[in-house]
Short mmCIF file of C-alpha atoms and ligand atoms in Angstrom, two decimals:
data_model
loop_
_atom_site.label_atom_id
_atom_site.label_comp_id
_atom_site.label_asym_id
_atom_site.label_seq_id
_atom_site.Cartn_x
_atom_site.Cartn_y
_atom_site.Cartn_z
CA MET A 1 91.89 145.63 110.75
CA ASP A 2 91.28 148.69 108.67
CA GLU A 3 93.14 148.62 105.34
CA GLN A 4 95.03 151.88 105.95
CA VAL A 5 96.07 150.76 109.44
CA LEU A 6 97.30 147.46 108.01
CA LEU A 7 99.30 149.15 105.25
CA SER A 8 100.93 151.61 107.59
CA ARG A 9 101.73 148.86 110.07
CA ALA A 10 103.40 146.90 107.26
CA ARG A 11 105.39 149.97 106.19
CA ASP A 12 106.38 150.89 109.75
CA SER A 13 107.61 147.35 110.35
CA ASP A 14 109.74 147.46 107.20
CA VAL A 15 107.83 144.58 105.66
CA ARG A 16 108.73 143.73 102.08
CA LEU A 17 106.83 140.49 101.50
CA VAL A 18 103.46 139.42 102.89
CA ARG A 19 102.86 135.67 102.80
CA PHE A 20 99.28 134.68 101.97
CA LEU A 21 99.04 131.31 103.74
CA TYR A 22 96.53 128.48 103.52
CA CYS A 23 96.43 124.83 104.53
CA ASP A 24 95.59 122.35 101.78
CA ASN A 25 93.75 119.04 101.67
CA GLY A 26 96.99 117.19 102.42
CA GLY A 27 97.48 119.24 105.60
CA ILE A 28 100.41 121.08 104.05
CA ILE A 29 100.74 124.81 104.71
CA ARG A 30 101.32 126.57 101.42
CA GLY A 31 101.04 130.10 100.11
CA LYS A 32 102.22 132.87 97.85
CA ALA A 33 103.74 136.16 98.94
CA THR A 34 102.93 139.61 97.66
CA HIS A 35 105.29 142.57 97.64
CA LEU A 36 104.35 145.53 99.84
CA SER A 37 104.12 147.81 96.79
CA VAL A 38 101.06 145.91 95.51
CA LEU A 39 99.62 144.81 98.85
CA ALA A 40 96.78 147.38 98.72
CA ASP A 41 95.49 145.83 95.49
CA ARG A 42 96.04 142.26 96.68
CA LEU A 43 94.01 142.90 99.83
CA VAL A 44 91.02 143.42 97.58
CA SER A 45 91.69 141.17 94.61
CA GLY A 46 93.73 138.42 96.24
CA ILE A 47 96.46 136.40 94.53
CA GLY A 48 95.60 133.96 91.76
CA LEU A 49 96.01 130.22 92.31
CA THR A 50 95.31 127.29 90.03
CA VAL A 51 92.27 125.27 91.11
CA ALA A 52 94.49 122.18 90.90
CA MET A 53 96.15 123.02 94.22
CA GLN A 54 93.17 121.64 96.13
CA ALA A 55 93.83 118.34 94.36
CA MET A 56 97.51 118.40 95.35
CA THR A 57 98.75 115.66 97.69
CA SER A 58 101.43 115.95 100.34
CA VAL A 59 103.86 114.34 97.91
CA ASP A 60 103.24 117.07 95.29
CA ARG A 61 101.36 114.81 92.91
CA LEU A 62 97.92 115.76 91.69
CA ALA A 63 95.04 113.51 92.63
CA SER A 64 92.42 113.05 89.97
CA VAL A 65 89.47 115.31 90.80
CA GLN A 66 86.84 116.37 88.30
CA GLY A 67 87.31 120.08 87.55
CA LEU A 68 90.57 120.50 89.52
CA GLY A 69 93.11 120.20 86.73
CA PRO A 70 95.26 122.55 84.69
CA VAL A 71 92.35 124.79 83.66
CA GLY A 72 90.79 127.17 86.15
CA GLU A 73 91.76 129.74 88.72
CA ILE A 74 90.73 130.94 92.16
CA ARG A 75 91.85 133.82 94.35
CA LEU A 76 93.61 133.67 97.70
CA VAL A 77 91.93 136.56 99.51
CA PRO A 78 93.53 137.52 102.83
CA ASP A 79 91.58 138.13 106.01
CA PRO A 80 92.79 141.56 107.23
CA GLU A 81 92.23 140.50 110.85
CA THR A 82 95.00 137.93 110.54
CA PHE A 83 97.82 140.28 109.47
CA VAL A 84 100.94 139.63 111.53
CA VAL A 85 104.59 140.64 111.18
CA LEU A 86 106.75 137.51 111.40
CA PRO A 87 109.47 137.93 114.04
CA TYR A 88 111.45 134.99 112.65
CA ALA A 89 111.48 135.95 108.96
CA PRO A 90 113.23 139.19 107.97
CA HIS A 91 110.94 141.82 106.40
CA CYS A 92 108.05 139.34 106.21
CA ALA A 93 104.47 139.36 107.37
CA ALA A 94 101.74 136.75 107.00
CA MET A 95 97.99 136.65 106.51
CA LEU A 96 95.59 133.72 106.40
CA VAL A 97 93.41 133.53 103.34
CA ASP A 98 90.06 132.33 102.11
CA MET A 99 89.77 130.81 98.67
CA HIS A 100 87.36 132.74 96.49
CA THR A 101 85.95 132.14 93.04
CA LEU A 102 86.67 134.79 90.40
CA ASP A 103 83.25 136.25 91.27
CA GLY A 104 84.35 136.82 94.85
CA GLU A 105 82.28 134.02 96.41
CA PRO A 106 83.74 131.50 98.89
CA TRP A 107 85.00 128.59 96.77
CA GLY A 108 83.43 125.16 97.39
CA ALA A 109 86.84 123.57 98.05
CA CYS A 110 88.02 126.17 100.59
CA PRO A 111 88.74 124.62 104.02
CA ARG A 112 88.62 127.92 105.92
CA SER A 113 85.22 128.73 104.41
CA PHE A 114 84.02 125.26 105.48
CA LEU A 115 84.94 126.02 109.09
CA LYS A 116 83.20 129.40 108.82
CA ARG A 117 80.05 127.63 107.63
CA MET A 118 80.16 125.31 110.65
CA ILE A 119 80.63 128.30 112.95
CA VAL A 120 77.52 129.89 111.42
CA ARG A 121 75.63 126.61 111.94
CA ALA A 122 76.60 126.67 115.60
CA ARG A 123 75.62 130.32 115.90
CA GLU A 124 72.20 129.63 114.38
CA LEU A 125 71.63 127.22 117.27
CA GLY A 126 72.80 129.87 119.75
CA PHE A 127 76.33 128.51 120.32
CA SER A 128 79.87 129.77 119.98
CA ALA A 129 82.72 127.23 120.11
CA ARG A 130 85.85 127.59 122.20
CA VAL A 131 88.77 125.55 120.88
CA GLY A 132 92.30 124.76 122.00
CA PHE A 133 94.96 122.41 120.66
CA ASP A 134 97.64 120.39 122.47
CA PRO A 135 100.31 120.18 119.78
CA GLU A 136 103.17 117.75 120.36
CA TRP A 137 106.24 117.74 118.13
CA SER A 138 109.75 116.37 117.96
CA LEU A 139 113.03 118.24 118.00
CA ALA A 140 115.82 116.54 116.11
CA VAL A 141 119.32 117.02 114.74
CA PRO A 142 120.35 115.90 111.26
CA ASP A 143 122.00 112.46 111.24
CA GLY A 144 123.13 111.60 107.72
CA ASN A 145 119.96 111.17 105.68
CA SER A 146 117.87 110.96 108.78
CA TRP A 147 117.24 112.72 112.11
CA MET A 148 118.08 111.93 115.69
CA PRO A 149 116.07 113.20 118.69
CA ILE A 150 117.87 116.09 120.42
CA ASP A 151 117.81 114.22 123.71
CA ARG A 152 116.65 111.12 125.51
CA SER A 153 115.14 113.16 128.32
CA LEU A 154 112.38 111.86 130.53
CA CYS A 155 108.73 112.91 130.52
CA PHE A 156 108.22 116.42 131.95
CA SER A 157 111.81 116.35 133.19
CA GLY A 158 113.90 119.31 134.21
CA LEU A 159 116.75 117.94 132.11
CA GLY A 160 114.45 117.93 129.10
CA MET A 161 113.67 121.60 129.73
CA THR A 162 117.37 122.32 129.99
CA SER A 163 118.35 120.57 126.81
CA ALA A 164 115.79 122.48 124.72
CA GLU A 165 115.82 125.77 126.64
CA GLU A 166 117.47 128.00 124.02
CA VAL A 167 115.26 127.03 121.14
CA ILE A 168 112.13 126.99 123.31
CA ASP A 169 112.94 130.49 124.55
CA ALA A 170 113.32 131.70 120.97
CA ILE A 171 110.06 129.98 119.97
CA VAL A 172 108.16 131.51 122.89
CA GLY A 173 109.54 134.93 121.94
CA ALA A 174 108.55 134.48 118.31
CA LEU A 175 105.02 133.37 119.24
CA GLU A 176 104.60 136.26 121.68
CA GLY A 177 105.88 138.60 118.98
CA GLN A 178 102.88 137.58 116.88
CA GLY A 179 100.46 138.21 119.71
CA LEU A 180 99.86 134.48 120.21
CA ALA A 181 99.08 133.77 123.87
CA ILE A 182 100.97 130.79 125.26
CA SER A 183 99.39 128.57 127.84
CA GLN A 184 102.00 125.98 128.85
CA TYR A 185 105.15 124.11 127.86
CA TYR A 186 106.83 120.84 128.80
CA PRO A 187 109.11 118.19 127.39
CA GLU A 188 106.87 115.21 126.62
CA LEU A 189 107.43 111.47 126.98
CA GLY A 190 109.17 110.72 123.67
CA HIS A 191 112.81 111.44 123.00
CA GLY A 192 113.12 115.03 121.80
CA GLN A 193 109.36 115.44 122.16
CA GLN A 194 107.94 118.84 123.14
CA GLU A 195 104.47 120.13 123.92
CA LEU A 196 103.66 123.82 123.87
CA SER A 197 100.05 125.00 123.87
CA LEU A 198 98.44 128.27 122.96
CA HIS A 199 95.44 129.61 124.87
CA HIS A 200 92.06 128.51 123.60
CA ALA A 201 90.22 130.88 121.29
CA ASP A 202 87.11 130.96 119.16
CA ALA A 203 87.14 128.21 116.53
CA LEU A 204 88.36 130.28 113.57
CA HIS A 205 91.12 132.05 115.48
CA ALA A 206 92.27 128.79 117.07
CA ALA A 207 92.71 127.26 113.60
CA ASP A 208 94.40 130.40 112.22
CA HIS A 209 96.76 130.49 115.18
CA HIS A 210 97.64 126.84 114.70
CA ILE A 211 98.86 127.60 111.16
CA LEU A 212 101.05 130.46 112.42
CA TYR A 213 102.23 128.22 115.26
CA ARG A 214 103.35 125.38 112.99
CA GLU A 215 105.19 127.82 110.73
CA THR A 216 106.91 129.43 113.71
CA ILE A 217 108.07 126.22 115.36
CA ARG A 218 109.61 124.84 112.18
CA ALA A 219 111.27 128.13 111.23
CA VAL A 220 112.78 128.92 114.63
CA ALA A 221 114.03 125.36 115.09
CA ARG A 222 115.74 125.60 111.73
CA GLN A 223 117.48 128.82 112.80
CA HIS A 224 118.92 126.83 115.67
CA GLY A 225 120.27 124.11 113.37
CA LEU A 226 117.43 121.77 114.41
CA VAL A 227 114.47 120.18 112.71
CA ALA A 228 111.06 120.30 114.36
CA SER A 229 108.70 117.68 113.05
CA PHE A 230 104.95 117.46 113.59
CA ALA A 231 104.74 113.97 112.06
CA PRO A 232 102.19 111.88 114.00
CA LYS A 233 104.74 109.07 114.51
CA PRO A 234 108.23 110.49 114.09
CA TRP A 235 110.12 107.32 114.97
CA PRO A 236 108.78 103.74 115.27
CA ASP A 237 110.03 103.29 118.84
CA GLN A 238 108.94 106.66 120.27
CA ALA A 239 105.68 108.21 121.44
CA GLY A 240 103.48 109.72 118.76
CA ASN A 241 102.84 113.42 118.27
CA GLY A 242 99.19 114.18 118.92
CA CYS A 243 97.34 117.44 118.57
CA HIS A 244 94.35 116.83 120.80
CA VAL A 245 91.37 119.10 120.17
CA HIS A 246 89.80 120.69 123.25
CA LEU A 247 86.31 122.06 122.74
CA SER A 248 83.35 123.53 124.57
CA LEU A 249 80.21 125.29 123.40
CA TRP A 250 79.32 128.61 124.96
CA ASP A 251 76.39 130.91 124.52
CA GLU A 252 76.55 133.27 121.57
CA SER A 253 78.19 136.05 123.54
CA GLY A 254 80.82 133.65 124.89
CA THR A 255 79.90 134.31 128.53
CA HIS A 256 78.41 130.99 129.66
CA ASN A 257 79.93 127.56 129.12
CA LEU A 258 76.96 125.45 128.02
CA PHE A 259 78.92 122.22 128.65
CA TYR A 260 78.89 122.92 132.40
CA ASP A 261 76.22 121.63 134.71
CA PRO A 262 77.11 121.21 138.39
CA ALA A 263 74.50 118.45 138.63
CA GLY A 264 75.64 116.59 135.51
CA ARG A 265 77.75 113.45 135.66
CA TYR A 266 81.38 114.68 135.77
CA GLN A 267 79.77 118.15 135.69
CA LEU A 268 79.14 117.81 131.96
CA SER A 269 75.76 119.15 130.85
CA ALA A 270 73.12 117.24 128.86
CA LEU A 271 74.12 119.41 125.88
CA GLY A 272 77.74 118.35 126.37
CA TYR A 273 76.69 114.69 126.34
CA GLN A 274 74.70 115.19 123.15
CA PHE A 275 77.73 116.78 121.48
CA LEU A 276 79.91 113.94 122.75
CA ALA A 277 77.45 111.38 121.39
CA GLY A 278 77.58 113.01 117.98
CA VAL A 279 81.37 112.90 117.95
CA LEU A 280 81.38 109.23 118.97
CA GLU A 281 78.83 108.30 116.33
CA HIS A 282 80.76 110.02 113.54
CA LEU A 283 84.22 109.11 114.83
CA PRO A 284 85.23 106.59 112.12
CA GLY A 285 84.62 109.13 109.33
CA LEU A 286 85.78 112.07 111.41
CA LEU A 287 89.14 110.37 111.78
CA ALA A 288 89.79 110.95 108.08
CA LEU A 289 89.76 114.67 108.94
CA THR A 290 91.55 114.62 112.30
CA CYS A 291 94.07 111.79 111.71
CA PRO A 292 94.41 112.17 107.98
CA SER A 293 97.86 110.91 107.00
CA VAL A 294 99.18 107.40 106.45
CA ASN A 295 101.56 108.04 109.35
CA SER A 296 98.61 108.95 111.64
CA TYR A 297 97.67 105.27 111.91
CA ARG A 298 101.10 104.32 113.22
CA ARG A 299 100.36 106.62 116.14
CA LEU A 300 96.86 105.36 116.94
CA GLN A 301 97.82 102.20 118.79
CA PRO A 302 96.48 100.82 122.07
CA GLN A 303 98.27 101.93 125.23
CA MET A 304 100.08 104.82 123.54
CA TRP A 305 97.78 107.42 125.16
CA SER A 306 96.62 108.44 121.71
CA SER A 307 93.37 106.40 121.84
CA ALA A 308 92.61 103.34 119.75
CA PHE A 309 88.96 102.61 120.58
CA THR A 310 85.61 104.39 120.31
CA CYS A 311 84.86 105.24 123.93
CA TYR A 312 84.77 108.14 126.39
CA GLY A 313 85.64 108.64 130.00
CA PRO A 314 86.43 111.16 132.73
CA ASP A 315 90.13 112.05 132.48
CA ASN A 316 90.68 108.80 130.61
CA ARG A 317 93.65 109.45 128.34
CA GLU A 318 93.14 106.18 126.45
CA ALA A 319 89.56 107.12 125.53
CA SER A 320 88.92 108.79 122.21
CA VAL A 321 86.95 111.49 124.00
CA ARG A 322 88.08 112.57 127.43
CA ILE A 323 85.70 114.47 129.71
CA VAL A 324 88.18 116.92 131.16
CA SER A 325 88.03 117.56 134.90
CA PRO A 326 87.41 121.21 135.73
CA TYR A 327 89.72 123.36 137.83
CA ARG A 328 88.40 123.88 141.35
CA GLY A 329 86.84 127.31 141.69
CA HIS A 330 86.65 127.67 137.90
CA GLU A 331 84.32 124.77 137.14
CA ALA A 332 81.90 126.81 135.06
CA ALA A 333 84.67 127.93 132.73
CA THR A 334 86.78 124.80 132.50
CA VAL A 335 84.53 121.76 131.93
CA HIS A 336 85.07 120.65 128.33
CA LEU A 337 85.76 117.71 125.98
CA GLU A 338 89.08 116.61 124.53
CA LEU A 339 89.33 114.60 121.31
CA LYS A 340 92.47 112.46 121.49
CA PRO A 341 92.62 110.98 117.97
CA ALA A 342 93.76 114.16 116.25
CA ASP A 343 97.21 115.13 115.03
CA ASN A 344 99.17 117.87 113.29
CA SER A 345 98.97 116.34 109.83
CA ALA A 346 95.35 117.52 109.87
CA ASN A 347 94.18 120.69 108.26
CA PRO A 348 92.96 122.50 111.41
CA TYR A 349 90.04 124.13 109.60
CA LEU A 350 88.79 120.74 108.42
CA ALA A 351 89.47 119.02 111.75
CA VAL A 352 87.62 121.60 113.86
CA GLY A 353 84.84 122.00 111.28
CA GLY A 354 84.41 118.22 111.23
CA VAL A 355 84.24 118.00 115.03
CA LEU A 356 81.62 120.76 115.06
CA ALA A 357 79.56 119.10 112.32
CA ALA A 358 79.62 115.80 114.24
CA GLY A 359 78.83 117.32 117.64
CA LEU A 360 76.07 119.59 116.35
CA ASP A 361 74.46 116.56 114.71
CA GLY A 362 74.44 114.91 118.13
CA ILE A 363 72.70 117.99 119.56
CA ARG A 364 70.21 118.25 116.70
CA ARG A 365 69.19 114.60 117.21
CA ALA A 366 69.43 114.82 121.04
CA LEU A 367 71.68 111.75 121.10
CA THR A 368 72.92 110.13 124.29
CA PRO A 369 76.35 108.51 124.39
CA PRO A 370 76.01 104.72 124.72
CA GLU A 371 76.48 103.75 128.37
CA GLY A 372 78.61 100.79 127.31
CA GLN A 373 81.14 103.12 125.70
CA LEU A 374 81.82 104.84 129.03
CA ALA A 375 85.30 103.60 129.91
CA LEU A 376 86.66 104.13 133.40
CA VAL A 377 89.78 102.07 132.64
CA ASP A 378 92.18 101.68 129.74
CA PRO A 379 89.95 100.04 127.09
CA ALA A 380 92.83 97.79 126.00
CA THR A 381 92.57 96.07 129.39
CA ILE A 382 88.89 95.17 128.85
CA PRO A 383 88.50 91.67 127.37
CA GLU A 384 87.74 91.77 123.65
CA THR A 385 84.36 90.06 123.97
CA GLU A 386 83.27 92.55 126.64
CA ARG A 387 84.51 95.45 124.50
CA ALA A 388 82.47 94.18 121.56
CA ALA A 389 79.36 93.74 123.73
CA ARG A 390 79.71 97.31 125.03
CA GLY A 391 80.21 98.82 121.57
CA ILE A 392 83.82 99.81 122.28
CA ARG A 393 85.12 99.34 118.76
CA PRO A 394 88.67 99.67 117.42
CA LEU A 395 89.19 102.90 115.46
CA PRO A 396 89.85 102.55 111.71
CA ALA A 397 93.28 100.96 111.34
CA THR A 398 94.37 102.75 108.16
CA LEU A 399 93.83 105.99 106.31
CA GLY A 400 91.99 104.01 103.61
CA GLN A 401 89.49 102.66 106.16
CA ALA A 402 88.92 106.13 107.63
CA ALA A 403 88.42 107.61 104.14
CA ASP A 404 85.83 104.90 103.35
CA ALA A 405 84.05 105.69 106.64
CA LEU A 406 84.04 109.39 105.77
CA GLU A 407 82.56 108.69 102.35
CA ARG A 408 79.81 106.62 104.01
CA ASP A 409 79.01 109.42 106.51
CA PRO A 410 76.24 111.57 104.98
CA VAL A 411 76.39 114.18 107.75
CA LEU A 412 80.09 114.91 107.33
CA ILE A 413 79.91 114.73 103.53
CA GLU A 414 76.99 117.15 103.43
CA ALA A 415 78.82 119.51 105.79
CA LEU A 416 81.96 119.50 103.63
CA GLY A 417 79.94 120.06 100.47
CA PRO A 418 80.39 118.14 97.20
CA LEU A 419 83.57 119.73 95.85
CA LEU A 420 85.54 119.80 99.10
CA ALA A 421 84.42 116.26 99.98
CA SER A 422 85.40 114.79 96.62
CA ALA A 423 88.71 116.68 96.46
CA TYR A 424 89.58 115.76 100.03
CA LEU A 425 88.81 112.07 99.62
CA ALA A 426 90.74 111.93 96.34
CA VAL A 427 93.82 113.59 97.87
CA ARG A 428 93.92 111.38 100.95
CA ARG A 429 93.28 108.22 98.95
CA ALA A 430 96.03 109.17 96.50
CA GLU A 431 98.41 109.54 99.47
CA ALA A 432 97.35 106.14 100.82
CA ALA A 433 97.99 104.60 97.38
CA TYR A 434 101.38 106.31 97.04
CA PHE A 435 102.63 105.12 100.44
CA ALA A 436 101.30 101.58 99.89
CA ASP A 437 104.19 101.13 97.43
CA VAL A 438 106.85 102.77 99.60
CA ASP A 439 108.92 101.01 102.22
CA PRO A 440 108.13 101.98 105.84
CA ALA A 441 111.47 103.73 106.48
CA ARG A 442 110.85 106.07 103.57
CA GLU A 443 107.23 106.58 104.66
CA TYR A 444 108.44 107.69 108.11
CA GLN A 445 111.04 109.97 106.53
CA GLU A 446 108.61 111.65 104.12
CA HIS A 447 106.14 112.40 106.90
CA PHE A 448 108.91 113.59 109.19
CA GLU A 449 110.06 116.08 106.56
CA LYS A 450 106.67 117.35 105.43
CA TYR A 451 104.87 118.01 108.69
N1 LIG B 501 101.66 111.50 122.82
C1 LIG B 501 100.30 111.09 123.04
C2 LIG B 501 99.54 111.09 121.72
O1 LIG B 501 100.03 110.56 120.78
C3 LIG B 501 99.59 111.96 124.06
C4 LIG B 501 100.16 111.96 125.43
C5 LIG B 501 99.31 112.83 126.32
O2 LIG B 501 99.52 114.06 126.26
O3 LIG B 501 98.39 112.34 126.93
O4 LIG B 501 98.46 111.60 121.61
MG1 MG B 502 100.79 115.53 125.67
#
């Protein structure tokens, strides 16, 4: 958006503060706001931020990262295309930012710049990525020091729709007010659990929209006296909150879905299988980016429809990668892959960038997914010895294991770059160490509050 258009839109909408938002290495959305009177300058120069913030954990303690301490500064530089007036916050607008060095270059620890690099990598191979998320979250009411689900409604039930209808209506209105296109809504399996998806978009916009989405859901719920939590496992006895990543590669102009081949098995093209093979091969390390909190590993259990094993299958919701059945008459546009082990404690720029890095590696090396990892049934029902023989391995069981796998994955580490990789690993390991000394009830509570 042109700078003058943006400024007059802000003035016409009576905006006073513009929030410059980013998502950090702990998956927390943070930012600083600028006043309208200095917005014109800030659009160019950005807002200053200490470099230490990319070493900050989700418990507001600094992890130890070389160079990311009390000395040093970067700039949060907003992307004018992302300017949006916030319908739920009086006189406020928001913009998503890139982190720049003082010289105006993308900073090595900037997650949004990492995703942009992966998008360029895809483009150099002639691809554009189409991405959608399936965010699940829990609606709760305060109950002393804790929270209780708003209802005990059944999966996809009309009564569930009824019990949440006012807040859902307000949320839909607030999302529409930001120009975010909504795809579908339903009450999910867990008590108080909701699922509301936005339309797919190109990779960068999908990640930007997910940030605005998370902000909107939490804010509007709060206005209704409720708490919305994106924690991967909100309560020990309820379904987990996933945020499955749907992805397909298209040609550069975005006209042809390159994952579609009418003659391919399940109508997935050879290119789609190569991408899938790359994701499967890198899955243990990728998990540190897509399921990156301590609480994530409470969700990833067998027979919870979140996936717990490295395998793939057509419409198999217990497989880590589902080959999604196309809609009849729209096959060419709708064949795609869905990554199940992904949740809302992830930084969406890192999660999508990581999936792209993994999949593109599969394409570059022309990998084929192992036939043994094709699962046509729930993998938990396959005897353990057979699973082992077929290469259907359990996913990492803890954040620490996933972080170790990421560190051992040269492709993902190279894609992240040295500063982002070291900062990210340090932050997530510091969180794992912090929660190792905390009792489980408090661990649940902290994740419930922060995501
Ligand atoms: N709640 C499940 C999860 O943790 C997903 C259920 C579904 O939508 O298939 O991912
Ligand atoms: Mg769901």
